[in-house]
Amino acid sequence: MRGIRCEAVECDEIWTFVGKKEGVMKADERKANPELGNQYTYIALDPVSKMIPAFHVGKRDSVNTHHFIEDLSRRIEGSTQVSTDAWGPYSPAIARYFGNRATYATITKFYASENPGAGRYAPPRVSGTEITEVLGIPDYSKVCTSYVERQNLTLRMKVARFHRLILAFSRKLANLKAAVALYFWSYNFCLIHRSLRMTPAMAAGITDRIWELDELI
């Protein structure tokens, strides 16, 4: 997709792993196969149309962050406002690939210290936020990562490779990338968004109809 217009875009990353979790890997395993261990899916979301204009699967590092932002910048036409968390590599990447086409701010969330109990997954309560201007003069009313974070939850619930504490993890990076691509393309073009009553691609003006899954494969 090219020539996409977004007044604002939210970016975030969601964790999963390939083969083995990072904490149980041995040094020789990591050296023999760099694809093993932690992998992150970078996601960009238009909070108005709910469309995913770009995504990228890779390690959470500067190189992959730059690949993701470069791809996003080529897909968005005109100016936009970008919101992210405070992950450091975003700032130089957005400045490099968007230049004066983007205003940019980070939003940092602070969490209350809670102990949900041993063996229980529970998100901590947000106790406060801090917005930091990075590029240009961003519109504070549009500085947000809530929609893309909600998309993270949807991805984790719908794609078994992102489920926690089960055996449905990816054995190969190529398999993870294929599953993520299929999910996002079907999300954009095939699934009616409840709040929009149309697909995100229709809301963004990319298409005027609901696509069938076999058209994407």
Coordinates of N, CA and C in Angstrom, one line a residue:
M1 N 0.8 -1.2 0.0 CA 0.0 0.0 0.0 C 0.9 1.2 0.0
R2 N 0.5 2.2 -0.8 CA 1.2 3.4 -0.9 C 0.2 4.6 -1.0
G3 N 0.7 5.8 -0.8 CA -0.1 7.0 -0.9 C -1.2 7.1 0.2
I4 N -0.9 6.5 1.4 CA -1.9 6.6 2.5 C -1.8 7.9 3.2
R5 N -3.0 8.5 3.5 CA -3.0 9.7 4.2 C -3.5 9.4 5.7
C6 N -2.7 9.8 6.6 CA -3.1 9.7 8.0 C -2.8 11.0 8.8
E7 N -3.8 11.5 9.5 CA -3.6 12.7 10.3 C -2.6 12.4 11.4
A8 N -2.7 11.2 11.9 CA -1.9 10.7 13.0 C -1.6 9.2 12.9
V9 N -0.6 8.8 13.5 CA -0.2 7.4 13.5 C 0.4 7.0 14.8
E10 N 0.0 5.9 15.4 CA 0.6 5.4 16.6 C 1.4 4.2 16.4
C11 N 2.6 4.1 17.0 CA 3.5 3.0 16.8 C 3.8 2.3 18.1
D12 N 4.0 1.0 18.1 CA 4.3 0.2 19.3 C 4.9 -1.1 18.9
E13 N 5.4 -1.9 19.8 CA 6.0 -3.2 19.5 C 5.3 -4.2 20.5
I14 N 5.2 -5.4 20.0 CA 4.7 -6.5 20.9 C 5.6 -7.7 20.8
W15 N 5.9 -8.3 22.0 CA 6.9 -9.3 22.1 C 6.3 -10.7 21.8
T16 N 7.2 -11.5 21.2 CA 7.0 -13.0 21.2 C 8.4 -13.6 21.0
F17 N 8.4 -14.9 20.7 CA 9.8 -15.5 20.6 C 9.7 -16.6 19.5
V18 N 10.9 -16.9 19.1 CA 11.0 -18.0 18.1 C 11.9 -19.1 18.7
G19 N 11.4 -20.3 18.7 CA 12.2 -21.5 19.1 C 12.3 -21.6 20.6
K20 N 12.9 -20.6 21.2 CA 13.1 -20.7 22.7 C 13.0 -19.2 23.2
K21 N 12.6 -19.2 24.5 CA 12.6 -17.9 25.1 C 14.1 -17.4 25.4
E22 N 14.3 -16.2 25.3 CA 15.7 -15.6 25.5 C 16.4 -16.1 26.8
G23 N 15.6 -16.2 27.8 CA 16.2 -16.5 29.1 C 16.7 -17.9 29.3
V24 N 16.3 -18.8 28.4 CA 16.7 -20.2 28.6 C 17.7 -20.6 27.5
M25 N 18.0 -19.7 26.6 CA 18.9 -20.0 25.5 C 20.4 -20.0 26.0
K26 N 21.2 -20.9 25.4 CA 22.6 -20.9 25.7 C 23.3 -20.1 24.6
A27 N 24.5 -19.6 25.0 CA 25.3 -18.7 24.1 C 25.6 -19.3 22.8
D28 N 25.9 -20.6 22.7 CA 26.2 -21.2 21.5 C 24.9 -21.4 20.6
E29 N 23.8 -21.5 21.2 CA 22.5 -21.6 20.4 C 22.2 -20.2 19.8
R30 N 22.4 -19.2 20.5 CA 22.2 -17.8 20.0 C 23.1 -17.5 18.9
K31 N 24.4 -17.9 19.0 CA 25.4 -17.7 18.0 C 25.1 -18.5 16.7
A32 N 24.6 -19.7 16.9 CA 24.4 -20.6 15.8 C 23.1 -20.2 15.0
N33 N 22.2 -19.6 15.7 CA 20.9 -19.2 15.0 C 20.4 -17.9 15.6
P34 N 20.8 -16.8 15.0 CA 20.3 -15.5 15.5 C 18.8 -15.3 15.5
E35 N 18.1 -16.1 14.8 CA 16.6 -15.9 14.7 C 16.0 -16.4 16.0
L36 N 16.6 -17.2 16.8 CA 16.0 -17.8 18.0 C 15.9 -16.7 19.1
G37 N 15.0 -16.9 20.0 CA 14.8 -16.0 21.1 C 13.8 -14.9 20.8
N38 N 14.0 -13.8 21.5 CA 13.0 -12.7 21.4 C 12.8 -12.1 20.0
Q39 N 11.6 -11.9 19.6 CA 11.3 -11.3 18.4 C 10.1 -10.3 18.7
Y40 N 10.1 -9.2 18.0 CA 9.1 -8.2 18.2 C 8.4 -7.8 16.9
T41 N 7.1 -7.6 17.0 CA 6.3 -7.1 15.9 C 6.1 -5.6 16.1
Y42 N 6.7 -4.8 15.2 CA 6.4 -3.4 15.2 C 5.1 -3.1 14.5
I43 N 4.3 -2.3 15.1 CA 3.0 -2.0 14.5 C 2.7 -0.5 14.4
A44 N 2.2 0.0 13.2 CA 1.8 1.3 13.1 C 0.3 1.3 12.8
L45 N -0.5 2.2 13.5 CA -1.9 2.2 13.4 C -2.5 3.6 13.3
D46 N -3.4 3.8 12.3 CA -4.1 5.0 12.1 C -5.3 5.0 13.1
P47 N -5.3 5.9 14.1 CA -6.4 5.9 15.1 C -7.7 6.2 14.6
V48 N -7.8 6.8 13.4 CA -9.1 7.2 12.8 C -9.7 6.0 12.0
S49 N -9.0 5.5 11.0 CA -9.5 4.4 10.2 C -9.2 3.1 10.8
K50 N -8.3 3.0 11.9 CA -7.9 1.8 12.5 C -7.1 0.9 11.6
M51 N -6.6 1.4 10.5 CA -5.8 0.6 9.5 C -4.4 0.5 10.0
I52 N -3.8 -0.6 9.7 CA -2.4 -0.9 9.9 C -1.6 -0.6 8.6
P53 N -1.0 0.6 8.5 CA -0.3 0.9 7.2 C 1.0 0.2 7.1
A54 N 1.6 -0.2 8.2 CA 2.9 -0.8 8.2 C 3.2 -1.7 9.4
F55 N 3.9 -2.7 9.2 CA 4.4 -3.6 10.4 C 5.7 -4.2 10.0
H56 N 6.4 -4.7 11.0 CA 7.7 -5.2 10.8 C 8.0 -6.2 11.9
V57 N 8.6 -7.4 11.6 CA 9.0 -8.4 12.6 C 10.5 -8.5 12.6
G58 N 11.0 -8.4 13.8 CA 12.5 -8.4 14.0 C 12.9 -8.2 15.5
K59 N 14.2 -8.1 15.7 CA 14.7 -7.9 17.0 C 14.3 -6.4 17.4
R60 N 14.2 -6.2 18.7 CA 14.0 -4.8 19.2 C 15.3 -4.1 19.4
D61 N 15.7 -3.5 18.2 CA 17.0 -2.8 18.2 C 16.9 -1.7 17.2
S62 N 18.0 -0.9 17.1 CA 18.0 0.2 16.2 C 17.8 -0.1 14.8
V63 N 18.5 -1.2 14.3 CA 18.4 -1.6 12.9 C 17.0 -1.9 12.5
N64 N 16.3 -2.7 13.3 CA 14.9 -3.0 12.9 C 13.9 -1.9 13.1
T65 N 14.2 -1.0 14.1 CA 13.4 0.2 14.2 C 13.5 1.1 13.0
H66 N 14.7 1.2 12.5 CA 14.9 2.0 11.3 C 14.2 1.4 10.1
H67 N 14.3 0.1 9.9 CA 13.6 -0.6 8.8 C 12.1 -0.3 8.9
F68 N 11.6 -0.4 10.1 CA 10.1 -0.2 10.3 C 9.7 1.2 9.9
I69 N 10.4 2.2 10.5 CA 10.0 3.6 10.2 C 10.3 4.0 8.8
E70 N 11.3 3.5 8.2 CA 11.6 3.7 6.7 C 10.4 3.2 5.9
D71 N 9.9 2.0 6.2 CA 8.8 1.5 5.4 C 7.5 2.3 5.7
L72 N 7.3 2.7 6.9 CA 6.1 3.5 7.2 C 6.2 4.8 6.5
S73 N 7.3 5.4 6.4 CA 7.4 6.8 5.8 C 7.2 6.7 4.3
R74 N 7.5 5.6 3.7 CA 7.2 5.4 2.2 C 5.8 5.1 1.9
R75 N 5.0 4.7 2.9 CA 3.6 4.3 2.7 C 2.7 5.5 2.9
I76 N 3.1 6.4 3.8 CA 2.3 7.6 4.2 C 2.6 8.8 3.3
E77 N 1.6 9.4 2.7 CA 1.7 10.5 1.8 C 1.4 11.8 2.6
G78 N 2.2 12.8 2.4 CA 1.9 14.1 3.1 C 2.4 14.0 4.6
S79 N 1.9 15.0 5.4 CA 2.4 15.1 6.7 C 1.5 14.3 7.7
T80 N 2.0 14.0 8.8 CA 1.3 13.2 9.9 C 1.9 13.5 11.2
Q81 N 1.2 13.1 12.3 CA 1.8 13.2 13.6 C 2.0 11.8 14.1
V82 N 3.2 11.5 14.6 CA 3.6 10.2 15.1 C 3.6 10.2 16.6
S83 N 3.1 9.2 17.2 CA 3.2 9.0 18.7 C 3.8 7.6 19.0
T84 N 4.7 7.5 19.9 CA 5.3 6.3 20.3 C 5.5 6.3 21.8
D85 N 6.0 5.1 22.3 CA 6.5 5.1 23.7 C 7.9 5.7 23.6
A86 N 8.7 5.6 24.7 CA 10.0 6.3 24.8 C 11.1 5.4 24.3
W87 N 10.9 4.4 23.5 CA 11.9 3.5 22.9 C 12.9 4.4 22.1
G88 N 14.2 4.5 22.5 CA 15.1 5.5 22.0 C 15.3 5.5 20.5
P89 N 15.4 4.4 19.8 CA 15.7 4.4 18.3 C 14.6 5.1 17.5
Y90 N 13.4 5.2 18.0 CA 12.4 5.9 17.2 C 12.7 7.3 16.8
S91 N 13.3 8.0 17.7 CA 13.5 9.5 17.5 C 14.4 9.7 16.3
P92 N 15.6 9.1 16.2 CA 16.5 9.4 15.1 C 15.9 8.8 13.8
A93 N 15.2 7.7 13.9 CA 14.6 7.1 12.7 C 13.5 7.9 12.1
I94 N 12.6 8.5 13.0 CA 11.5 9.3 12.5 C 12.1 10.6 11.9
A95 N 13.1 11.2 12.6 CA 13.7 12.4 12.0 C 14.4 12.2 10.7
R96 N 15.0 11.0 10.5 CA 15.7 10.7 9.3 C 14.7 10.4 8.1
Y97 N 13.7 9.6 8.3 CA 12.9 9.2 7.2 C 11.6 10.1 7.0
F98 N 11.2 10.8 8.0 CA 10.0 11.7 7.8 C 10.5 13.1 7.6
G99 N 11.5 13.5 8.3 CA 12.0 14.9 8.2 C 10.9 15.8 8.6
N100 N 10.7 16.9 7.8 CA 9.6 17.9 8.2 C 8.2 17.5 7.8
R101 N 8.0 16.2 7.4 CA 6.7 15.7 7.1 C 6.0 15.2 8.4
A102 N 6.6 15.2 9.5 CA 6.0 14.7 10.7 C 6.3 15.5 11.9
T103 N 5.3 15.7 12.8 CA 5.5 16.1 14.1 C 5.5 14.8 15.0
Y104 N 6.2 14.9 16.1 CA 6.4 13.6 16.8 C 6.5 13.9 18.3
A105 N 5.8 13.1 19.1 CA 5.9 13.1 20.5 C 5.9 11.7 21.1
T106 N 6.5 11.6 22.3 CA 6.5 10.3 23.0 C 5.6 10.4 24.2
I107 N 4.9 9.3 24.5 CA 4.1 9.3 25.7 C 4.6 8.2 26.6
T108 N 5.0 8.5 27.8 CA 5.6 7.6 28.8 C 4.5 7.3 29.8
K109 N 4.2 6.1 30.1 CA 3.2 5.7 31.1 C 3.9 5.2 32.4
F110 N 3.4 5.6 33.5 CA 4.0 5.2 34.8 C 3.0 4.3 35.4
Y111 N 3.4 3.2 36.0 CA 2.6 2.2 36.6 C 2.7 2.1 38.1
A112 N 1.5 1.8 38.7 CA 1.5 1.6 40.1 C 2.2 0.3 40.5
S113 N 2.8 0.3 41.6 CA 3.5 -0.9 42.1 C 2.5 -1.8 42.7
E114 N 2.2 -3.0 42.1 CA 1.2 -3.9 42.6 C 1.8 -5.3 42.5
N115 N 1.3 -6.2 43.4 CA 1.7 -7.6 43.4 C 0.5 -8.4 43.2
P116 N 0.2 -8.9 42.0 CA -1.0 -9.6 41.7 C -1.0 -11.1 42.2
G117 N 0.2 -11.5 42.7 CA 0.3 -12.9 43.2 C 1.2 -13.7 42.3
A118 N 1.8 -14.7 42.8 CA 2.7 -15.5 42.1 C 2.0 -16.3 41.0
G119 N 2.6 -16.4 39.8 CA 2.1 -17.2 38.7 C 0.9 -16.6 38.0
R120 N 0.6 -15.3 38.3 CA -0.6 -14.7 37.7 C -0.2 -13.5 36.8
Y121 N -0.7 -13.5 35.5 CA -0.4 -12.4 34.6 C -1.5 -11.4 34.8
A122 N -1.1 -10.1 35.1 CA -2.1 -9.1 35.3 C -1.4 -7.7 34.9
P123 N -2.1 -6.9 34.1 CA -1.4 -5.7 33.7 C -1.5 -4.7 34.9
P124 N -0.4 -4.0 35.1 CA -0.4 -3.0 36.3 C -1.3 -1.8 35.9
R125 N -1.7 -1.1 37.0 CA -2.6 0.0 36.8 C -1.7 1.2 36.4
V126 N -2.1 2.0 35.4 CA -1.4 3.2 35.0 C -1.7 4.3 36.0
S127 N -0.6 4.8 36.6 CA -0.7 5.9 37.6 C -0.5 7.3 37.1
G128 N 0.1 7.4 35.9 CA 0.3 8.7 35.3 C 1.0 8.6 33.9
T129 N 1.0 9.7 33.2 CA 1.6 9.7 31.9 C 2.4 11.0 31.7
E130 N 3.4 11.0 30.9 CA 4.2 12.1 30.6 C 4.4 12.2 29.1
I131 N 4.1 13.4 28.5 CA 4.3 13.6 27.0 C 5.5 14.4 26.8
T132 N 6.3 14.0 25.9 CA 7.6 14.8 25.5 C 7.5 15.1 24.0
E133 N 7.7 16.4 23.7 CA 7.8 16.8 22.3 C 9.2 16.5 21.8
V134 N 9.2 15.9 20.6 CA 10.5 15.5 20.0 C 10.7 16.2 18.7
L135 N 9.7 16.2 17.8 CA 9.9 16.9 16.5 C 8.7 17.8 16.3
G136 N 9.0 19.1 15.9 CA 7.9 20.0 15.6 C 7.1 20.4 16.8
I137 N 5.8 20.8 16.5 CA 4.9 21.2 17.6 C 3.7 20.3 17.5
P138 N 3.7 19.1 18.1 CA 2.6 18.2 18.0 C 1.3 18.7 18.7
D139 N 0.2 18.2 18.2 CA -1.1 18.4 18.8 C -1.3 17.5 20.0
Y140 N -1.3 18.0 21.2 CA -1.3 17.1 22.3 C -2.6 16.3 22.4
S141 N -3.7 16.7 21.8 CA -4.9 15.9 21.8 C -4.8 14.6 21.0
K142 N -3.7 14.6 20.1 CA -3.5 13.4 19.3 C -2.4 12.5 19.7
V143 N -1.7 13.0 20.8 CA -0.6 12.2 21.3 C -1.1 11.0 22.1
C144 N -1.0 9.8 21.6 CA -1.7 8.7 22.2 C -1.1 7.4 21.6
T145 N -1.1 6.3 22.4 CA -0.7 5.0 21.9 C -1.7 4.0 22.4
S146 N -2.9 4.4 22.9 CA -3.9 3.5 23.4 C -4.5 2.6 22.3
Y147 N -4.7 3.1 21.1 CA -5.3 2.3 20.1 C -4.4 1.2 19.6
V148 N -3.1 1.6 19.4 CA -2.2 0.5 19.0 C -1.9 -0.5 20.1
E149 N -1.9 -0.1 21.3 CA -1.8 -1.0 22.4 C -3.0 -2.0 22.5
R150 N -4.2 -1.4 22.2 CA -5.3 -2.3 22.1 C -5.2 -3.3 21.0
Q151 N -4.6 -2.8 19.9 CA -4.4 -3.7 18.7 C -3.4 -4.8 19.1
N152 N -2.4 -4.5 20.0 CA -1.5 -5.5 20.5 C -2.3 -6.7 21.2
L153 N -3.3 -6.3 22.0 CA -4.1 -7.3 22.7 C -4.9 -8.1 21.7
T154 N -5.4 -7.5 20.7 CA -6.2 -8.2 19.7 C -5.3 -9.2 19.0
L155 N -4.1 -8.8 18.6 CA -3.2 -9.7 17.9 C -2.8 -10.9 18.8
R156 N -2.6 -10.6 20.1 CA -2.2 -11.7 21.0 C -3.3 -12.6 21.2
M157 N -4.6 -12.2 21.2 CA -5.7 -13.0 21.4 C -6.0 -13.9 20.1
K158 N -5.8 -13.3 19.0 CA -6.3 -13.9 17.7 C -5.2 -14.8 17.1
V159 N -3.9 -14.6 17.3 CA -2.8 -15.3 16.7 C -2.2 -16.2 17.8
A160 N -2.3 -17.5 17.7 CA -1.8 -18.4 18.8 C -0.3 -18.2 19.0
R161 N 0.4 -17.9 18.0 CA 1.9 -17.7 18.2 C 2.2 -16.7 19.3
F162 N 1.3 -15.8 19.6 CA 1.5 -14.7 20.6 C 0.9 -15.0 21.9
H163 N 0.2 -16.2 22.0 CA -0.4 -16.6 23.3 C 0.7 -16.9 24.3
R164 N 0.5 -16.6 25.5 CA 1.4 -16.9 26.6 C 1.2 -18.3 27.2
L165 N 2.3 -19.0 27.6 CA 2.2 -20.2 28.4 C 1.6 -21.4 27.6
I166 N 1.7 -21.4 26.3 CA 1.2 -22.5 25.5 C 2.3 -22.9 24.5
L167 N 2.1 -24.0 23.8 CA 3.2 -24.6 22.9 C 3.0 -24.1 21.5
A168 N 2.2 -23.1 21.2 CA 1.9 -22.7 19.8 C 2.9 -21.6 19.4
F169 N 4.1 -21.6 19.9 CA 5.1 -20.6 19.4 C 5.7 -21.0 18.1
S170 N 6.3 -20.0 17.4 CA 6.9 -20.2 16.1 C 8.3 -20.9 16.3
R171 N 8.5 -21.9 15.4 CA 9.8 -22.6 15.4 C 10.8 -21.9 14.4
K172 N 10.2 -21.2 13.5 CA 11.1 -20.5 12.5 C 10.6 -19.1 12.4
L173 N 11.5 -18.1 12.1 CA 11.2 -16.7 12.0 C 10.3 -16.5 10.7
A174 N 10.6 -17.3 9.7 CA 9.8 -17.1 8.4 C 8.3 -17.5 8.7
N175 N 8.1 -18.5 9.5 CA 6.7 -18.8 9.9 C 6.0 -17.7 10.6
L176 N 6.7 -17.1 11.6 CA 6.2 -16.0 12.3 C 5.8 -14.8 11.4
K177 N 6.7 -14.5 10.5 CA 6.5 -13.4 9.6 C 5.3 -13.6 8.7
A178 N 5.1 -14.9 8.3 CA 4.0 -15.2 7.4 C 2.7 -15.1 8.2
A179 N 2.7 -15.6 9.4 CA 1.4 -15.5 10.2 C 1.1 -14.1 10.5
V180 N 2.0 -13.3 10.8 CA 1.8 -11.8 11.1 C 1.2 -11.1 9.9
A181 N 1.9 -11.4 8.7 CA 1.4 -10.7 7.5 C 0.0 -11.1 7.1
L182 N -0.3 -12.4 7.3 CA -1.7 -12.9 7.0 C -2.7 -12.2 7.9
Y183 N -2.3 -12.1 9.2 CA -3.3 -11.5 10.1 C -3.5 -10.1 9.8
F184 N -2.5 -9.3 9.5 CA -2.7 -7.8 9.3 C -3.4 -7.5 8.0
W185 N -3.1 -8.3 6.9 CA -3.7 -8.1 5.7 C -5.2 -8.5 5.8
S186 N -5.5 -9.5 6.5 CA -6.9 -9.9 6.6 C -7.6 -8.9 7.5
Y187 N -6.9 -8.4 8.6 CA -7.5 -7.4 9.4 C -7.8 -6.1 8.6
N188 N -6.9 -5.7 7.8 CA -7.1 -4.4 7.0 C -8.3 -4.6 6.0
F189 N -8.3 -5.7 5.3 CA -9.2 -5.8 4.1 C -10.4 -6.7 4.2
C190 N -10.4 -7.7 5.2 CA -11.4 -8.7 5.3 C -12.4 -8.5 6.5
L191 N -11.9 -8.0 7.5 CA -12.7 -8.0 8.8 C -13.4 -6.6 9.0
I192 N -14.7 -6.7 9.3 CA -15.4 -5.5 9.5 C -15.1 -5.0 11.0
H193 N -14.6 -3.8 11.1 CA -14.3 -3.3 12.4 C -15.7 -2.8 13.1
R194 N -15.9 -3.3 14.3 CA -17.1 -3.1 15.0 C -17.5 -1.6 15.1
S195 N -16.6 -0.7 15.4 CA -16.9 0.7 15.6 C -17.0 1.4 14.2
L196 N -16.4 0.9 13.2 CA -16.5 1.5 11.9 C -17.6 1.0 11.0
R197 N -18.0 -0.2 11.2 CA -19.0 -0.9 10.4 C -18.5 -1.1 9.0
M198 N -17.2 -1.2 8.8 CA -16.6 -1.4 7.5 C -15.2 -1.9 7.9
T199 N -14.4 -2.3 6.9 CA -13.0 -2.7 7.1 C -12.2 -1.5 7.3
P200 N -11.0 -1.6 8.0 CA -10.1 -0.4 8.1 C -9.7 0.1 6.7
A201 N -9.4 -0.8 5.7 CA -9.0 -0.3 4.4 C -10.1 0.5 3.7
M202 N -11.4 0.1 3.9 CA -12.5 0.9 3.4 C -12.5 2.3 4.1
A203 N -12.4 2.3 5.4 CA -12.4 3.6 6.1 C -11.3 4.5 5.7
A204 N -10.1 3.9 5.3 CA -9.0 4.7 4.8 C -9.1 5.1 3.4
G205 N -10.1 4.6 2.7 CA -10.3 4.9 1.3 C -9.4 4.1 0.3
I206 N -8.8 3.0 0.8 CA -8.0 2.2 0.0 C -8.8 1.3 -0.9
T207 N -9.9 0.9 -0.5 CA -10.8 0.0 -1.3 C -12.2 0.4 -1.0
D208 N -13.2 -0.1 -1.8 CA -14.6 0.2 -1.6 C -15.4 -1.1 -1.3
R209 N -14.7 -2.2 -1.0 CA -15.4 -3.4 -0.7 C -14.7 -4.3 0.3
I210 N -15.4 -5.3 0.8 CA -14.8 -6.3 1.7 C -14.1 -7.3 0.9
W211 N -12.9 -7.6 1.1 CA -12.1 -8.6 0.3 C -12.4 -10.0 1.0
E212 N -12.2 -11.0 0.1 CA -12.2 -12.4 0.5 C -10.8 -12.8 0.8
L213 N -10.6 -13.7 1.8 CA -9.3 -14.1 2.2 C -8.5 -14.7 1.1
D214 N -9.1 -15.5 0.2 CA -8.4 -16.1 -0.9 C -7.9 -15.1 -1.9
E215 N -8.4 -13.9 -1.9 CA -7.8 -12.8 -2.8 C -6.5 -12.3 -2.2
L216 N -6.2 -12.5 -1.0 CA -5.0 -12.0 -0.4 C -3.9 -13.1 -0.4
I217 N -4.2 -14.3 -0.6 CA -3.2 -15.4 -0.5 C -2.7 -15.7 -1.9

